[in-house]
CSV table of C-alpha atoms and ligand atoms in Angstrom, one decimal:
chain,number,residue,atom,x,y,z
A,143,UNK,CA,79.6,138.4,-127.8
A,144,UNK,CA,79.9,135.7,-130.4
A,145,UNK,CA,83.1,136.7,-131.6
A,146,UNK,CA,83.3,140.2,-132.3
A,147,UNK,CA,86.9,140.4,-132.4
A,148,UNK,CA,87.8,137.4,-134.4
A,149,UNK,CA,91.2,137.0,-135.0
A,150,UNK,CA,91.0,134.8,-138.1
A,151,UNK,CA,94.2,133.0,-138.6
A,152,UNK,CA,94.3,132.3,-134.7
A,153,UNK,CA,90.9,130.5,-134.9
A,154,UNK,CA,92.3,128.4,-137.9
A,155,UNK,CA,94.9,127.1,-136.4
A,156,UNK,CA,93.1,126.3,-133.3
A,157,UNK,CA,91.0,124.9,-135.7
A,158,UNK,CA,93.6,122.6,-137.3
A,159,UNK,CA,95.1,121.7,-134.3
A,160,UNK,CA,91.6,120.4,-132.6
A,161,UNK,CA,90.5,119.0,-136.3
A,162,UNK,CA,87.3,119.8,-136.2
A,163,UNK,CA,85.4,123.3,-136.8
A,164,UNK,CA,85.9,124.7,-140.0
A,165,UNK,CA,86.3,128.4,-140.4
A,166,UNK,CA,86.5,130.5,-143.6
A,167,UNK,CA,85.6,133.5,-145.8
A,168,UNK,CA,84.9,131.7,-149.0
A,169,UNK,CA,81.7,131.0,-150.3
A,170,UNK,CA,81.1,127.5,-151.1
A,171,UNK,CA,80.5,125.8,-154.6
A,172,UNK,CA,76.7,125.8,-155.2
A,173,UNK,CA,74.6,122.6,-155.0
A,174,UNK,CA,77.3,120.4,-154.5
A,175,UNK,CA,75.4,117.0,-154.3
A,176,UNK,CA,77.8,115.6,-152.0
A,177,UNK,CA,79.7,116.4,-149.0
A,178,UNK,CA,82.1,115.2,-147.0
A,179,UNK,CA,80.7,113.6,-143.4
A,180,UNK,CA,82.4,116.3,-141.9
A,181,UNK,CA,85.1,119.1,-143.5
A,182,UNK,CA,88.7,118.6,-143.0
A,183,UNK,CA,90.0,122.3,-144.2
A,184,UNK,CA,90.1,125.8,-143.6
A,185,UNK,CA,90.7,128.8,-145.7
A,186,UNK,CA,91.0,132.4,-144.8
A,187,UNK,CA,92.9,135.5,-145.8
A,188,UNK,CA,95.8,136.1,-143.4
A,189,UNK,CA,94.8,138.9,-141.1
A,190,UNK,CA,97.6,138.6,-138.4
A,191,UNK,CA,98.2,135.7,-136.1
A,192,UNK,CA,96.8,136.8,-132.9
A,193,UNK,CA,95.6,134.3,-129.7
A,194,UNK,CA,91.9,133.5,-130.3
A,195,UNK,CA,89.7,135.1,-127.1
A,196,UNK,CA,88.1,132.8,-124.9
A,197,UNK,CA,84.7,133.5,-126.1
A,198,UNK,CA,85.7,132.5,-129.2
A,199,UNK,CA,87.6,129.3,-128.3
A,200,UNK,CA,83.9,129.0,-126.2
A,201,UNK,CA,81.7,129.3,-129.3
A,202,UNK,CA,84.2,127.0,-131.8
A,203,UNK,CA,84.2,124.2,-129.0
A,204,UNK,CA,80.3,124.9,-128.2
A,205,UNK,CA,79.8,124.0,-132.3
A,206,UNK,CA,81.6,120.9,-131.7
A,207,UNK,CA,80.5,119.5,-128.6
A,208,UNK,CA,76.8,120.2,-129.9
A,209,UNK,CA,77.8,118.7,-133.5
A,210,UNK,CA,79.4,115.3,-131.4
A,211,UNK,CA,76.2,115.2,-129.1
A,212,UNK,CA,73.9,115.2,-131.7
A,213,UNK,CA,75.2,113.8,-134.6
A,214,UNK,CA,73.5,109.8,-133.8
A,215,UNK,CA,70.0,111.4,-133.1
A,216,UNK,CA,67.6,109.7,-134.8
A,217,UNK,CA,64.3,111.3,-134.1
A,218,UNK,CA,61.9,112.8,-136.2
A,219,UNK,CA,61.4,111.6,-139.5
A,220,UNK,CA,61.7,113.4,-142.9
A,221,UNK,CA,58.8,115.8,-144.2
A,222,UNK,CA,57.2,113.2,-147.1
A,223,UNK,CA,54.0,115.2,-147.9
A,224,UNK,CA,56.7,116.7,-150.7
A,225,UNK,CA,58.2,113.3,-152.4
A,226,UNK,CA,61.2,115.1,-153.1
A,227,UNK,CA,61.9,115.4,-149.5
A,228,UNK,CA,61.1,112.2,-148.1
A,229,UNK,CA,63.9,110.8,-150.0
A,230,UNK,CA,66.5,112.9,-148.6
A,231,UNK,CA,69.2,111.4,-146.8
A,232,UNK,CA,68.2,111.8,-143.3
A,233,UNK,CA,71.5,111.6,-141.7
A,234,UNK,CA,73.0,114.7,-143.7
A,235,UNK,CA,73.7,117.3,-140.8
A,236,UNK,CA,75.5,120.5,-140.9
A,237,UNK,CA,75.9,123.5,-138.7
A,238,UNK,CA,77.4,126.5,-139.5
A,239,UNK,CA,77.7,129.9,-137.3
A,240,UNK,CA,78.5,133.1,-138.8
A,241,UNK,CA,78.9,136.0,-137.2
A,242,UNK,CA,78.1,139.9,-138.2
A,243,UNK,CA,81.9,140.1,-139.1
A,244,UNK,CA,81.7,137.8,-141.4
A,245,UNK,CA,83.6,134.9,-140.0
A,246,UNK,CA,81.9,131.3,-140.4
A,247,UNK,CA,82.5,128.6,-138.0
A,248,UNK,CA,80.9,125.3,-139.7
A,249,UNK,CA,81.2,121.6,-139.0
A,250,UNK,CA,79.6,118.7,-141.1
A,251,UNK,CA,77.7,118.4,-144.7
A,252,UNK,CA,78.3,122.1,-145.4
A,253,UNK,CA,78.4,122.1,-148.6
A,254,UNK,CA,74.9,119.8,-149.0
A,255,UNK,CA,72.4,122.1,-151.1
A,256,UNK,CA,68.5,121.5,-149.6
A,257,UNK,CA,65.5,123.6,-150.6
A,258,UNK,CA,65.0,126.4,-148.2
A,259,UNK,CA,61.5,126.2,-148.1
A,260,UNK,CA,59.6,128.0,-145.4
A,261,UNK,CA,62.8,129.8,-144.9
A,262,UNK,CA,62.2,131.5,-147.7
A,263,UNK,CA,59.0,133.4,-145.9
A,264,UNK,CA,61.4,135.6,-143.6
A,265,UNK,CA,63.1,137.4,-147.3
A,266,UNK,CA,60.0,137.3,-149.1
A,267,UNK,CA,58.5,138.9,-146.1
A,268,UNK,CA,61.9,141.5,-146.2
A,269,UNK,CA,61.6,142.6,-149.7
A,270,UNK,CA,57.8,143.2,-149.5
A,271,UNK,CA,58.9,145.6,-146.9
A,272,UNK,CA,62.0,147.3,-148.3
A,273,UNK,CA,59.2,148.0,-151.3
A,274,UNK,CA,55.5,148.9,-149.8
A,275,UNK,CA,56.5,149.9,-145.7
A,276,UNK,CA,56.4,148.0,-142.6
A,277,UNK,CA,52.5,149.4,-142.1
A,278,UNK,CA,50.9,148.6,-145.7
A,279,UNK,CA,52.4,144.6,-145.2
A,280,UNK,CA,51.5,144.6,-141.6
A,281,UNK,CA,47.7,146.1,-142.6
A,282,UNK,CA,47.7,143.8,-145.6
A,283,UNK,CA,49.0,140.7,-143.8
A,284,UNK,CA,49.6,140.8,-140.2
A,285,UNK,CA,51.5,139.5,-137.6
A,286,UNK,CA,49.7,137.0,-135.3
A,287,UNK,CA,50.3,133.7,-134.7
A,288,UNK,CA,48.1,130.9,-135.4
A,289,UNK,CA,48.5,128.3,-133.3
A,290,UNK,CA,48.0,126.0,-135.8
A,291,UNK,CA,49.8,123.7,-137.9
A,292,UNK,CA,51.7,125.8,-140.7
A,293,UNK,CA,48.9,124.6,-143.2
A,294,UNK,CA,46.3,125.3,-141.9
A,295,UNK,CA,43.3,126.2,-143.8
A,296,UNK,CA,41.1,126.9,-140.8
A,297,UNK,CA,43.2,129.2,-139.6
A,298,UNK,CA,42.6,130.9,-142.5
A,299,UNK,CA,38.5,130.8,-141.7
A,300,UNK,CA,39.0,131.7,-138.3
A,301,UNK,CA,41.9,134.0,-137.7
A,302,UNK,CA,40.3,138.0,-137.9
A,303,UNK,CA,43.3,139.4,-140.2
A,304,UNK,CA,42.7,135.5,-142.8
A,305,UNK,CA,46.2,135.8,-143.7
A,306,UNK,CA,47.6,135.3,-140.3
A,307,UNK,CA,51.0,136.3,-140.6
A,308,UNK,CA,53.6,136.4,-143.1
A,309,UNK,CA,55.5,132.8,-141.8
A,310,UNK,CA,52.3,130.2,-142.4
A,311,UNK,CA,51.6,129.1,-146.0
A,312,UNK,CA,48.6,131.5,-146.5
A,313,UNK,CA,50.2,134.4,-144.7
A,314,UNK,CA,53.8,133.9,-146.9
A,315,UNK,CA,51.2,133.1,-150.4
A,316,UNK,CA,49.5,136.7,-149.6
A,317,UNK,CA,53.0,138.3,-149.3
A,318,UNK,CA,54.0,136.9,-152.3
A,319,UNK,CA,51.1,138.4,-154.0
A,320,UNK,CA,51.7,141.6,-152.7
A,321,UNK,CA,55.1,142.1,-154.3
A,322,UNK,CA,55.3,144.1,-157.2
A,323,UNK,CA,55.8,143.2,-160.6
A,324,UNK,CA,54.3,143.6,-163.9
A,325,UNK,CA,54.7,139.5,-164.3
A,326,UNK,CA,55.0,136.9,-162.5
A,327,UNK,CA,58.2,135.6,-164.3
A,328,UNK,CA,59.6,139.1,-162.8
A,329,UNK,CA,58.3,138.7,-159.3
A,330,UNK,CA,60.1,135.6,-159.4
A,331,UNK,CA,63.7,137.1,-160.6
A,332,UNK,CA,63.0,139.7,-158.5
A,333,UNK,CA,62.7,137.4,-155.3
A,334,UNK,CA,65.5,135.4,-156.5
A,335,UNK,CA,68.0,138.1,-157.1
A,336,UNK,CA,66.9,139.3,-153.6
A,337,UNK,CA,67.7,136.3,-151.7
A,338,UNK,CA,71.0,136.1,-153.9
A,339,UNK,CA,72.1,139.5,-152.5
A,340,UNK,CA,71.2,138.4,-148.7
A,341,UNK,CA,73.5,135.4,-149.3
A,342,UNK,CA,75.8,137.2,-151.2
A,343,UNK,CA,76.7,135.0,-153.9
A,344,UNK,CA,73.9,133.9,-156.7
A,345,UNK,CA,71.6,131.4,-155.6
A,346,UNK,CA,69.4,128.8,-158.2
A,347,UNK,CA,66.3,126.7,-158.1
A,348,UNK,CA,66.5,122.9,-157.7
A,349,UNK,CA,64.2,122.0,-160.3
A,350,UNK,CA,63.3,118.6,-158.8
A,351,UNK,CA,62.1,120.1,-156.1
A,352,UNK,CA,60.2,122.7,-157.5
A,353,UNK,CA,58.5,119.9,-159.6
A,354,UNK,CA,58.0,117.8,-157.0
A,355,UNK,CA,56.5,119.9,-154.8
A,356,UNK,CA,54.1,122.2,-157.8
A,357,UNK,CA,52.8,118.2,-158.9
A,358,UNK,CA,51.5,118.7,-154.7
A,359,UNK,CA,50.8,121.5,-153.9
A,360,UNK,CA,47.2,120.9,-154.2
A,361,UNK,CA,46.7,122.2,-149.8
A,362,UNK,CA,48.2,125.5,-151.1
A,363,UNK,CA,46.3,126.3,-154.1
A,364,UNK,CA,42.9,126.1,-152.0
A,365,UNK,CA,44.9,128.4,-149.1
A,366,UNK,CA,44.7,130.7,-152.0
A,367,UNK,CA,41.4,129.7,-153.2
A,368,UNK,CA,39.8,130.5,-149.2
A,369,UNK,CA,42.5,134.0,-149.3
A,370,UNK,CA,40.4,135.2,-152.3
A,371,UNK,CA,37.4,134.5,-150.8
A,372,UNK,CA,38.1,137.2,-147.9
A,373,UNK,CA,40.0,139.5,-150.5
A,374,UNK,CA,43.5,138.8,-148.5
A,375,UNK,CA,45.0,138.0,-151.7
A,376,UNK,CA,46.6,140.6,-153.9
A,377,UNK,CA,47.2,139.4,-157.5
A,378,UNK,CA,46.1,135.9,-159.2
A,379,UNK,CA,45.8,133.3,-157.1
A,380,UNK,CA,47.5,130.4,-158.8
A,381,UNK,CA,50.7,132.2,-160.0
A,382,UNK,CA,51.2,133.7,-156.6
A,383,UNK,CA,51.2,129.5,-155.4
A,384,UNK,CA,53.3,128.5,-158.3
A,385,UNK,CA,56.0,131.4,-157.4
A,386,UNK,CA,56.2,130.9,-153.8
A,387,UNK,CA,56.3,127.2,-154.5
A,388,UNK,CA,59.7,128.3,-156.6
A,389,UNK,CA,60.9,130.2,-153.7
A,390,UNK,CA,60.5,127.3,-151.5
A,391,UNK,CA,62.6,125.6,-154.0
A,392,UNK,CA,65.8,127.7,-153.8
A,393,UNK,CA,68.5,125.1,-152.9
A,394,UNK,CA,71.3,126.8,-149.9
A,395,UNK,CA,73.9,125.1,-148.1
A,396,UNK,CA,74.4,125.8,-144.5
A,397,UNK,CA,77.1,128.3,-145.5
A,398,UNK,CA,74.8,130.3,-147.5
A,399,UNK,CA,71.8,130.3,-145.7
A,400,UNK,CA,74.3,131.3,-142.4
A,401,UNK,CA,75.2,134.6,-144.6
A,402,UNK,CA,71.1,134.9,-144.9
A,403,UNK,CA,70.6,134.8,-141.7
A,404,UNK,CA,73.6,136.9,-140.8
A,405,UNK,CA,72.3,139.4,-142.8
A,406,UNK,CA,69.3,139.6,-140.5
A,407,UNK,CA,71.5,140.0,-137.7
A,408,UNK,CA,73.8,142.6,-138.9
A,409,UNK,CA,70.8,145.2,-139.3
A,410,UNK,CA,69.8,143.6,-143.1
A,411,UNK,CA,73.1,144.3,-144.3
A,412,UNK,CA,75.3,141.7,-146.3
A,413,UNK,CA,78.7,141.0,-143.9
A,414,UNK,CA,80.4,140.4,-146.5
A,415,UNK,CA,79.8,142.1,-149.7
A,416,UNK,CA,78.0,145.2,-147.4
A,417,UNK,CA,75.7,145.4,-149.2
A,418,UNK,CA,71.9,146.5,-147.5
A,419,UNK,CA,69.7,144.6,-148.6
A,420,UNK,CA,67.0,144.5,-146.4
A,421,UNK,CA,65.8,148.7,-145.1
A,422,UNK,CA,67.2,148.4,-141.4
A,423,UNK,CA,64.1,149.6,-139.8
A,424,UNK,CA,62.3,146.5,-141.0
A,425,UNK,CA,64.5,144.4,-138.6
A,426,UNK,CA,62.9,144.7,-135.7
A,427,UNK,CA,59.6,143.7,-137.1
A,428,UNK,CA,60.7,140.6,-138.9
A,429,UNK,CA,62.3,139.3,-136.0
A,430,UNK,CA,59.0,140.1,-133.6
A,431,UNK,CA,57.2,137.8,-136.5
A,432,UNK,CA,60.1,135.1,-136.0
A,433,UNK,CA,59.8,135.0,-132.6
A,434,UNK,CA,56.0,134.7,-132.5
A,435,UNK,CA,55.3,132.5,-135.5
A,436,UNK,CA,58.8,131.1,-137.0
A,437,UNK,CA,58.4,127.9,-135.7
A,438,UNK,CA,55.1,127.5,-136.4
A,439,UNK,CA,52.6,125.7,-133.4
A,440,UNK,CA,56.3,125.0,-131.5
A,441,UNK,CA,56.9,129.0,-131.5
A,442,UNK,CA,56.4,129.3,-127.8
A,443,UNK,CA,58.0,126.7,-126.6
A,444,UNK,CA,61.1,127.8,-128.6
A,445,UNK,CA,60.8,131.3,-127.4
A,446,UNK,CA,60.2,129.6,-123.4
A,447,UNK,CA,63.4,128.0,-123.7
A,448,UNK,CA,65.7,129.4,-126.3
A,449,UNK,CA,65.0,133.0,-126.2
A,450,UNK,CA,66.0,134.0,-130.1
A,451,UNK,CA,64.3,134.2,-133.2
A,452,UNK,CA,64.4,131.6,-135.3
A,453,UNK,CA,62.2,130.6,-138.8
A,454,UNK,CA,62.1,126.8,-139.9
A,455,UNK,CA,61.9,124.8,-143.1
A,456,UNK,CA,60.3,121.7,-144.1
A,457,UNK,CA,63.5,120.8,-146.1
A,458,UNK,CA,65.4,120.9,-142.6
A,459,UNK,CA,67.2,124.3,-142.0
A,460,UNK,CA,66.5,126.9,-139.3
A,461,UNK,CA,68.0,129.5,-138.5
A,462,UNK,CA,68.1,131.2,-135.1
A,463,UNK,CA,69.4,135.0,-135.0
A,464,UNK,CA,71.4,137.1,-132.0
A,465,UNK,CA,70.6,140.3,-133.4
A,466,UNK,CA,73.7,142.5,-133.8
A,467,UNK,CA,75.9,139.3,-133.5
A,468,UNK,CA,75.4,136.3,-135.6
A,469,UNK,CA,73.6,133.6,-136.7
A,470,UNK,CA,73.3,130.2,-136.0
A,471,UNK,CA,72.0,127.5,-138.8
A,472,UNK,CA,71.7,123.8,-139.1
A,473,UNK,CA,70.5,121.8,-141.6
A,474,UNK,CA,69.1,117.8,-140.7
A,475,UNK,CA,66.1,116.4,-142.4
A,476,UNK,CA,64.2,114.8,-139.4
A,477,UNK,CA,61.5,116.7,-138.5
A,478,UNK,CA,59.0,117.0,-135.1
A,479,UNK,CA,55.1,116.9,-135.5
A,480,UNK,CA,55.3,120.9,-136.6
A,481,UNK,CA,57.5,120.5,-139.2
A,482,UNK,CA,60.9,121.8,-137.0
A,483,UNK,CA,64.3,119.6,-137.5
A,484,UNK,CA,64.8,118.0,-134.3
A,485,UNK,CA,69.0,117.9,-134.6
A,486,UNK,CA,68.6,121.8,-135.6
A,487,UNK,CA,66.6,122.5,-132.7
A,488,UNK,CA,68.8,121.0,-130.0
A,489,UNK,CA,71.8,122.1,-131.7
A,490,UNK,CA,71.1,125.6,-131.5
A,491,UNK,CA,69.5,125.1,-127.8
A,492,UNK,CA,73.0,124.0,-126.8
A,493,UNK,CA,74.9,126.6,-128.7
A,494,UNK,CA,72.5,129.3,-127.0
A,495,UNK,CA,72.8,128.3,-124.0
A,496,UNK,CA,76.5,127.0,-123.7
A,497,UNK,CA,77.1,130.9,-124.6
A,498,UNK,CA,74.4,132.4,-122.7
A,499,UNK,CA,72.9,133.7,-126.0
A,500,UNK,CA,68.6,134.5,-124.7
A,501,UNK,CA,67.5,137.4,-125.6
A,502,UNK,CA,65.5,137.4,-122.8
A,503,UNK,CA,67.9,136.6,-120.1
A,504,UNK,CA,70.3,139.4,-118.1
A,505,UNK,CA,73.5,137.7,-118.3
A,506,UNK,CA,76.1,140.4,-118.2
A,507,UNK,CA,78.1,139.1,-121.5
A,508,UNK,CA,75.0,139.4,-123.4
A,509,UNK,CA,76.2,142.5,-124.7
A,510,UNK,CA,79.6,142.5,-124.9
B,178,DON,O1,54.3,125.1,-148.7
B,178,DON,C1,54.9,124.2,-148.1
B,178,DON,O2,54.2,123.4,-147.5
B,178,DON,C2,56.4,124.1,-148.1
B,178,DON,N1,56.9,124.6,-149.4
B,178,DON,C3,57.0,124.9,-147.0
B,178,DON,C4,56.5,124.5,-145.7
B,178,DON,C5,57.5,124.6,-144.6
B,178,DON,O3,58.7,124.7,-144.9
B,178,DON,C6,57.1,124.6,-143.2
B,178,DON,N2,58.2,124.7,-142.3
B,178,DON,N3,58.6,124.2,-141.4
């Protein structure tokens, strides 16, 4: 449906002749500080010229048109309760689709690296289950939303389960806690390696963020202070905080966080190394939890109009999945009252709904 039979070289010179959408196969340069306002090449093996179909000429041009309508929004304004972040330039904005084949359609400051922060939740969430079962992380954490901001500390009094689920900042502290390793320094490689192999290239911290956000972080460390109090926290508090505040710190572009996200989509394998790295029977469960909680207090408004599942970051990503099909991620700092990108959310309205892409809706090319 997004472009399962992508004929590469037809869509690049589609793409070259309309300017615009960039399509390729090669991973970007890692945290390249600056980036074009918008990318003016494409690259891709030869695979046999071939006319593009017209549900891919519909998804390239839906990329654009949404990239054009929102590209002067203004609204929203930076996360700042991180310093780090408030000085982001809030104009960066990047989108980049990639699909279970592993083609990537992106437009804009693709190569930008931001934190992934809250992002981060969904593979920390992943590689608890590939190692301890769907049931022991759903016992241990749950999988109910809160309702509440995604910092909530009295959701952590109130809520039965304390933890929540595994997408607010208690929940995602619990999960990391949960992981196993003999130290926290290996927890810490092992999550990082793990979110390497979902992107499929080797991903790094950005050790400004990091700092700036651990010299902060004071909200988090009494989540983990109130977890320990109802014994839904399952190693030391403190280094549990201090490696999920790393994980939050993992710099992506929108090209690497796309192959994330299309890794969710393609059944928690890699698109293009193959590799699996997340057990395929967890899917279904991680994406329930994305749909219910993955954009926090805004979560059912998302699912009311959007219909996919979707996980947010303070740093200004989301990603929004079409399971068996693709992914769709934007990155633009300005964020709503729950902590959502505003561009990132009407970007991937438009996209979904230009190519009839709700999960919840009958539309007869949903499948194909
Ligand atoms: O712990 C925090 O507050 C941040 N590192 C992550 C929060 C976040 O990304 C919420 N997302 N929209």
């Amino acid at each position: 449906m997004f472009a399962k039979k992508l004929t590469a070289r037809a869509l690049i010179v589609a793409a070259l002749i309309a300017g615009t959408t960039v399509i390729s196969f090669a991973p970007a340069p890692m945290h390249a500080q600056a980036a074009p306002a918008r990318a003016a090449q494409a690259t891709a093996p030869a695979r046999g010229a071939q006319t593009p179909t017209a549900r891919e000429m519909q998804l390239r041009t839906a990329v654009d048109e949404a990239y054009a309508k929102y590209k002067g929004d203004t609204k929203g304004k930076n996360a700042d309760y991180i310093p780090y972040l408030a000085q982001v330039n809030p104009n960066l904005f990047g989108i980049s689709v990639v699909t279970t084949d592993g083609q990537v359609y992106s437009v804009g400051d693709i190569n930008y690296s931001f934190s992934i922060q809250s992002i981060s939740k969904v593979y920390s969430l992943a590689l608890a289950m590939n190692e301890l079962g769907a049931a022991t992380v759903f016992q241990r954490i749950g999988s109910e939303p809160t309702g509440r901001p995604f910092n909530s500390p009295s959701a952590v009094v109130d809520m039965p389960t304390h933890t929540g689920n595994p997408l607010v900042n208690a929940g995602a502290i619990a999960t990391v806690s949960l992981i196993p390793a003999k130290t926290a320094a290996e927890k810490w490689t092992k999550i990082l390696d793990f979110y390497s192999d979902a992107a499929g290239e080797k991903l790094t911290l950005i050790d400004e963020v990091y700092k700036s956000e651990a010299a902060t972080n004071q909200g988090n460390r009494a989540l983990a202070a109130l977890l320990l109090k109802y014994e839904r926290i399952y190693a030391d508090g403190l280094e549990s905080v201090d490696v999920y505040t790393k994980q939050c710190s993992v710099g992506v572009n929108t090209k690497q966080l796309g192959m994330m996200a299309a890794t969710l989509a393609n059944n928690g394998k890699n698109p293009l190394t193959g590799k699996q790295v997340i057990k395929t029977e967890n899917i279904p469960h991680i994406l329930a939890t994305m749909t219910s909680a993955g954009l926090y207090d805004g979560s059912g408004g998302w699912a009311w109009s959007v219909g996919l599942p979707a996980k947010s970051g303070v740093g200004g990503g989301i990603i929004a999945i079409v399971p068996g099909q693709g992914a769709i991620t934007v990155f633009s700092p300005r964020l709503d009252e729950a902590g959502n990108s505003v561009k990132a959310q009407e970007v991937i309205s438009y996209i979904a709904t230009k190519m009839n892409l709700n999960l919840y809706d009958t539309a007869p090319d949903l499948m194909k």
